[in-house]
Short mmCIF file of C-alpha atoms in Angstrom, two decimals:
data_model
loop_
_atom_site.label_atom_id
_atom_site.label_comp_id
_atom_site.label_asym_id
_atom_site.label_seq_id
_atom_site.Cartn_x
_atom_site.Cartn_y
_atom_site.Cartn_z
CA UNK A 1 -8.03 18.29 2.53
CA UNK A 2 -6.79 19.17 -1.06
CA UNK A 3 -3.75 17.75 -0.86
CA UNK A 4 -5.19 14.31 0.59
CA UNK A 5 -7.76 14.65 -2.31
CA UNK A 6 -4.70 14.98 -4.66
CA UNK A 7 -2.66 12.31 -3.26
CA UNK A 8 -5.54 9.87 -3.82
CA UNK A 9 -5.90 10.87 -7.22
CA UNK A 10 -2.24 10.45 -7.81
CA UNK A 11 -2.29 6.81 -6.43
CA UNK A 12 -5.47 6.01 -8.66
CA UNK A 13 -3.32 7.48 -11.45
CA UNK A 14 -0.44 5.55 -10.55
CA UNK A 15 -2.09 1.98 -9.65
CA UNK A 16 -4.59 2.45 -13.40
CA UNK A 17 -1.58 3.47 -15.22
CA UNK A 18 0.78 0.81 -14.25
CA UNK A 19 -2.16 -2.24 -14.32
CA UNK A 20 -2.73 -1.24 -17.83
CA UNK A 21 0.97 -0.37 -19.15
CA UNK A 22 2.67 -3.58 -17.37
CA UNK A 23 0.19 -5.95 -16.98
CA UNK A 24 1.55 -7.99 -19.43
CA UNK A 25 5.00 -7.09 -18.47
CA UNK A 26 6.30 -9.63 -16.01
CA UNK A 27 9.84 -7.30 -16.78
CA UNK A 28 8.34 -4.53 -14.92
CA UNK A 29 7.69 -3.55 -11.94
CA UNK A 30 4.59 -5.13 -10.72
CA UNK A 31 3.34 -4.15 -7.10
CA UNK A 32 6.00 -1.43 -6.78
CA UNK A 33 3.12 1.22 -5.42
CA UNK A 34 2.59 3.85 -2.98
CA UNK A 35 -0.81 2.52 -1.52
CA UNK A 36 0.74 0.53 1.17
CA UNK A 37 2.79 3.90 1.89
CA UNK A 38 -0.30 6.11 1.89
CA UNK A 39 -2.01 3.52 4.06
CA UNK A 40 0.81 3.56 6.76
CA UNK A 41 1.57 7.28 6.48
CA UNK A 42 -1.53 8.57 5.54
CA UNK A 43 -2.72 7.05 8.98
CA UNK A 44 0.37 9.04 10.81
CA UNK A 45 -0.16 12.89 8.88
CA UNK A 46 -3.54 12.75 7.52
CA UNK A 47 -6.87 13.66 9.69
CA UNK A 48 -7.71 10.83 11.48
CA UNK A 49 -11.58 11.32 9.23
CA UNK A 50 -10.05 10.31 6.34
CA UNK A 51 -6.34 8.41 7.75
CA UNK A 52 -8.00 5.28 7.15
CA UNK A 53 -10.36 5.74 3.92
CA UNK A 54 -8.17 7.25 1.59
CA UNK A 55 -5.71 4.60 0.68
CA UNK A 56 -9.13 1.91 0.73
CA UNK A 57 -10.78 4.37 -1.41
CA UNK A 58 -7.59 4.40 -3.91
CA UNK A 59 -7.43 1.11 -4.29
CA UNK A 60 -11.34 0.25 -4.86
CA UNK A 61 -11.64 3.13 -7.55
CA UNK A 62 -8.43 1.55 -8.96
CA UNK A 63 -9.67 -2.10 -8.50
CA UNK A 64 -13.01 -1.13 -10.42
CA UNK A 65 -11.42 0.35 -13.35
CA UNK A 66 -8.59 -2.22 -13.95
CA UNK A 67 -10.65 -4.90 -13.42
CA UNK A 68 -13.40 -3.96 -14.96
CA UNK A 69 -12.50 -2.20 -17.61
CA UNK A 70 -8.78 -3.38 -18.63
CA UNK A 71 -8.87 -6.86 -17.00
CA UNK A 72 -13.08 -7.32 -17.52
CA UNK A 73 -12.79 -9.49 -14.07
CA UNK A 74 -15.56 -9.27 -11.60
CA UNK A 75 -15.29 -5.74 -9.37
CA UNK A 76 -14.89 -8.26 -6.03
CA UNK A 77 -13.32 -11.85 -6.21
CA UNK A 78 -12.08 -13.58 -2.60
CA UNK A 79 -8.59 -12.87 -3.54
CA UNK A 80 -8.87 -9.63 -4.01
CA UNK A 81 -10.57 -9.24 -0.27
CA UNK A 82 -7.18 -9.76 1.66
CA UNK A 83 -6.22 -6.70 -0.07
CA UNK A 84 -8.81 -4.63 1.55
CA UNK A 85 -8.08 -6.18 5.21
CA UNK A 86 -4.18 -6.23 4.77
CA UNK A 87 -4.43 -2.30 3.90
CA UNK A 88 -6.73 -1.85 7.18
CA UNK A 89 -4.10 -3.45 9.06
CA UNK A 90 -1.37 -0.91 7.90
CA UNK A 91 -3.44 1.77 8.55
CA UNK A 92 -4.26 0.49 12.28
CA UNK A 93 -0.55 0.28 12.57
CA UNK A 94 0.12 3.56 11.35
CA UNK A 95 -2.10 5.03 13.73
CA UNK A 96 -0.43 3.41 16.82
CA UNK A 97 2.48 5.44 15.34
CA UNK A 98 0.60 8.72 15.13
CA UNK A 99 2.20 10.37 18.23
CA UNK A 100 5.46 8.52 17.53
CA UNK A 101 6.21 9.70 14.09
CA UNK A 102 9.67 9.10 13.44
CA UNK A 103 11.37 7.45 10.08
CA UNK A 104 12.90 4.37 12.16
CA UNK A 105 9.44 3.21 13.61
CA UNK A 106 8.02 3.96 10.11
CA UNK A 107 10.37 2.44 8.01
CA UNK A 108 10.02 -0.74 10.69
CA UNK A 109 6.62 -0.76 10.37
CA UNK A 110 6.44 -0.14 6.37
CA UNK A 111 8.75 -3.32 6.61
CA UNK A 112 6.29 -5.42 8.76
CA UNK A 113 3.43 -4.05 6.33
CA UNK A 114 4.85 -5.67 3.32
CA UNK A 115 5.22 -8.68 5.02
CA UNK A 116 1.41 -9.07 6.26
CA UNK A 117 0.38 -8.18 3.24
CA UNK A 118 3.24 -10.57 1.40
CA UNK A 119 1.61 -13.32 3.61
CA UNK A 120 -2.17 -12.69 4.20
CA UNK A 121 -2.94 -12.46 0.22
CA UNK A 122 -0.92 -15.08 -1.07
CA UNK A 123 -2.47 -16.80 1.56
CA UNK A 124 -5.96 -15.63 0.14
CA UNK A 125 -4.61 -16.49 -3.24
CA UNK A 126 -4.11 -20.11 -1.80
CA UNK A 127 -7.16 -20.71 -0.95
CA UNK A 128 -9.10 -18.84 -3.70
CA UNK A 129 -7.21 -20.44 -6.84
CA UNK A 130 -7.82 -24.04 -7.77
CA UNK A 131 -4.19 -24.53 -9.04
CA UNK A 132 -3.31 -24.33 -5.38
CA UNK A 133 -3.55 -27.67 -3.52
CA UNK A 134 -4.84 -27.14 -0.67
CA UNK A 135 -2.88 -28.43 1.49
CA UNK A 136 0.66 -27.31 3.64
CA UNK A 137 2.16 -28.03 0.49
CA UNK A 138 0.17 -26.06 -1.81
CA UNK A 139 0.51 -23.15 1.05
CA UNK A 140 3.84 -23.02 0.66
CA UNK A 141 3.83 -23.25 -3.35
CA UNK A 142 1.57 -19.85 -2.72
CA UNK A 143 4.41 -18.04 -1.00
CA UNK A 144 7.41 -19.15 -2.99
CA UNK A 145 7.10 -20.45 -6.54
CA UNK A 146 3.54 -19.47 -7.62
CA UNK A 147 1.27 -20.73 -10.15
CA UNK A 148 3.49 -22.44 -12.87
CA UNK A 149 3.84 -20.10 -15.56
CA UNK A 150 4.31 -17.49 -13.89
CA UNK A 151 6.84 -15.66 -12.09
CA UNK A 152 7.45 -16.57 -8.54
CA UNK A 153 5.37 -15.13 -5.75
CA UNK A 154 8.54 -13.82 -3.82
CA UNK A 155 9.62 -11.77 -6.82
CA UNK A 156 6.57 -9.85 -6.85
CA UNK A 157 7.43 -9.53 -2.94
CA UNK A 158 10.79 -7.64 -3.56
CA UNK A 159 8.90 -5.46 -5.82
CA UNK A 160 6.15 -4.53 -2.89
CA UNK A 161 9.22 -4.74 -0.60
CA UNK A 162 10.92 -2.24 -2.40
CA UNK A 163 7.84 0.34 -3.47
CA UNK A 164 6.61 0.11 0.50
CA UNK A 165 10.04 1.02 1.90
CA UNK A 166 11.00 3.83 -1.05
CA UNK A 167 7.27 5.61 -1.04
CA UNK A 168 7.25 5.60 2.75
CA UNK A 169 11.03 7.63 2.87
CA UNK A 170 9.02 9.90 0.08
CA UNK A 171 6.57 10.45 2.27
CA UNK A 172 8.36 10.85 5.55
CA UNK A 173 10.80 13.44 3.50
CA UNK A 174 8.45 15.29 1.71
CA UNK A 175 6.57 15.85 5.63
CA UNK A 176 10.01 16.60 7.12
CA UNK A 177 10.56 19.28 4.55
CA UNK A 178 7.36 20.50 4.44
CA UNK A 179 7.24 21.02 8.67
CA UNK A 180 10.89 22.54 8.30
CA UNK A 181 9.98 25.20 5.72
CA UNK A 182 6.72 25.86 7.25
CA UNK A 183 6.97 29.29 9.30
CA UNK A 184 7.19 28.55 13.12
CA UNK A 185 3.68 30.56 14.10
CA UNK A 186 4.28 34.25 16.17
CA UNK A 187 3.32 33.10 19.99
CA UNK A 188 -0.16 34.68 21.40
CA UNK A 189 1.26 38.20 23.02
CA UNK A 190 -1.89 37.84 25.22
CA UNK A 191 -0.11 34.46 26.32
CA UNK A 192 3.14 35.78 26.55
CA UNK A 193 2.27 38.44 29.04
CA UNK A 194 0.22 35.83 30.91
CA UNK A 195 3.54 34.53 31.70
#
């Protein structure tokens, strides 16, 4: 539990941080974050009591101080809902993984999370922002070029391409290294002369 209680504070960290330092930085490396990782992977190595809350929990203490505080944006807005679900999702799929923990079916399914989420909130984004038309058109607008102005929507994809896929190898490593340097424990003598 300490090092879950860590890792969330680390992603808080992180996600606050980052809002405040690059917000106005379309140079930088927006959406490049771990919470998508800890969401899949935290569901696979975590306790399955808090698999699922920690990376929400990240994200809405995060949320409430950047937009509160930095951005002073209401705490909830509909576009920032798909968030929420999409991270869920990951989580759901990193539990189907739990028994099946292996860096191919993670990285695979790290890949399929940043798509969801690539999808689900632009497509929240769509429907929530006026400059949208809402229409296939104005869809499509949402997943390519954006709101005029700013960059496109698929470069702040690579970015959340890129962080999902990198954090998730961190995470898989740093749990590879940890079970291999981990002693292997003594078996139960009263076991062994069962046998």
């Amino acid at each position: 539990m300490p090092a879950a209680i860590v890792l969330l504070l680390v992603v808080i960290f992180y996600r606050i941080f980052f809002g405040i330092t690059q917000s106005a930085d379309f140079g930088g490396l927006h959406n490049f974050a771990p919470v998508a990782a800890i969401a899949l992977c935290g569901a696979v190595y975590l306790p399955r009591r808090i698999a699922v809350a920690l990376p929400l929990v990240g994200l809405f203490v995060s949320d409430a101080v950047l937009n509160l505080v930095h951005y002073h944006l209401p705490l909830m807005t509909f576009d920032i809902v798909p968030r929420y679900v999409v991270l869920a999702l990951i989580s759901l799929m990193g539990l189907r993984l739990r028994n099946h923990a292996r860096p191919l079916p993670l990285l695979a399914a790290s890949f399929a999370g940043s798509v969801l989420f690539y999808i689900v909130t632009n497509t929240g984004s769509w429907i929530a922002e006026p400059g949208y038309a809402k229409s296939m058109g104005g869809w499509l607008q949402a997943l390519t070029t954006g709101i005029p102005g700013f960059p496109p929507t698929w470069w702040f994809y690579r970015h959340t391409l890129t962080g999902d896929l990198f954090f998730t190898v961190m995470f898989v490593g740093i749990m590879g290294w940890k079970a291999k340097s981990s002693p292997v424990p003594a078996p139960d003598a009263a076991a062994e002369l069962a046998r």
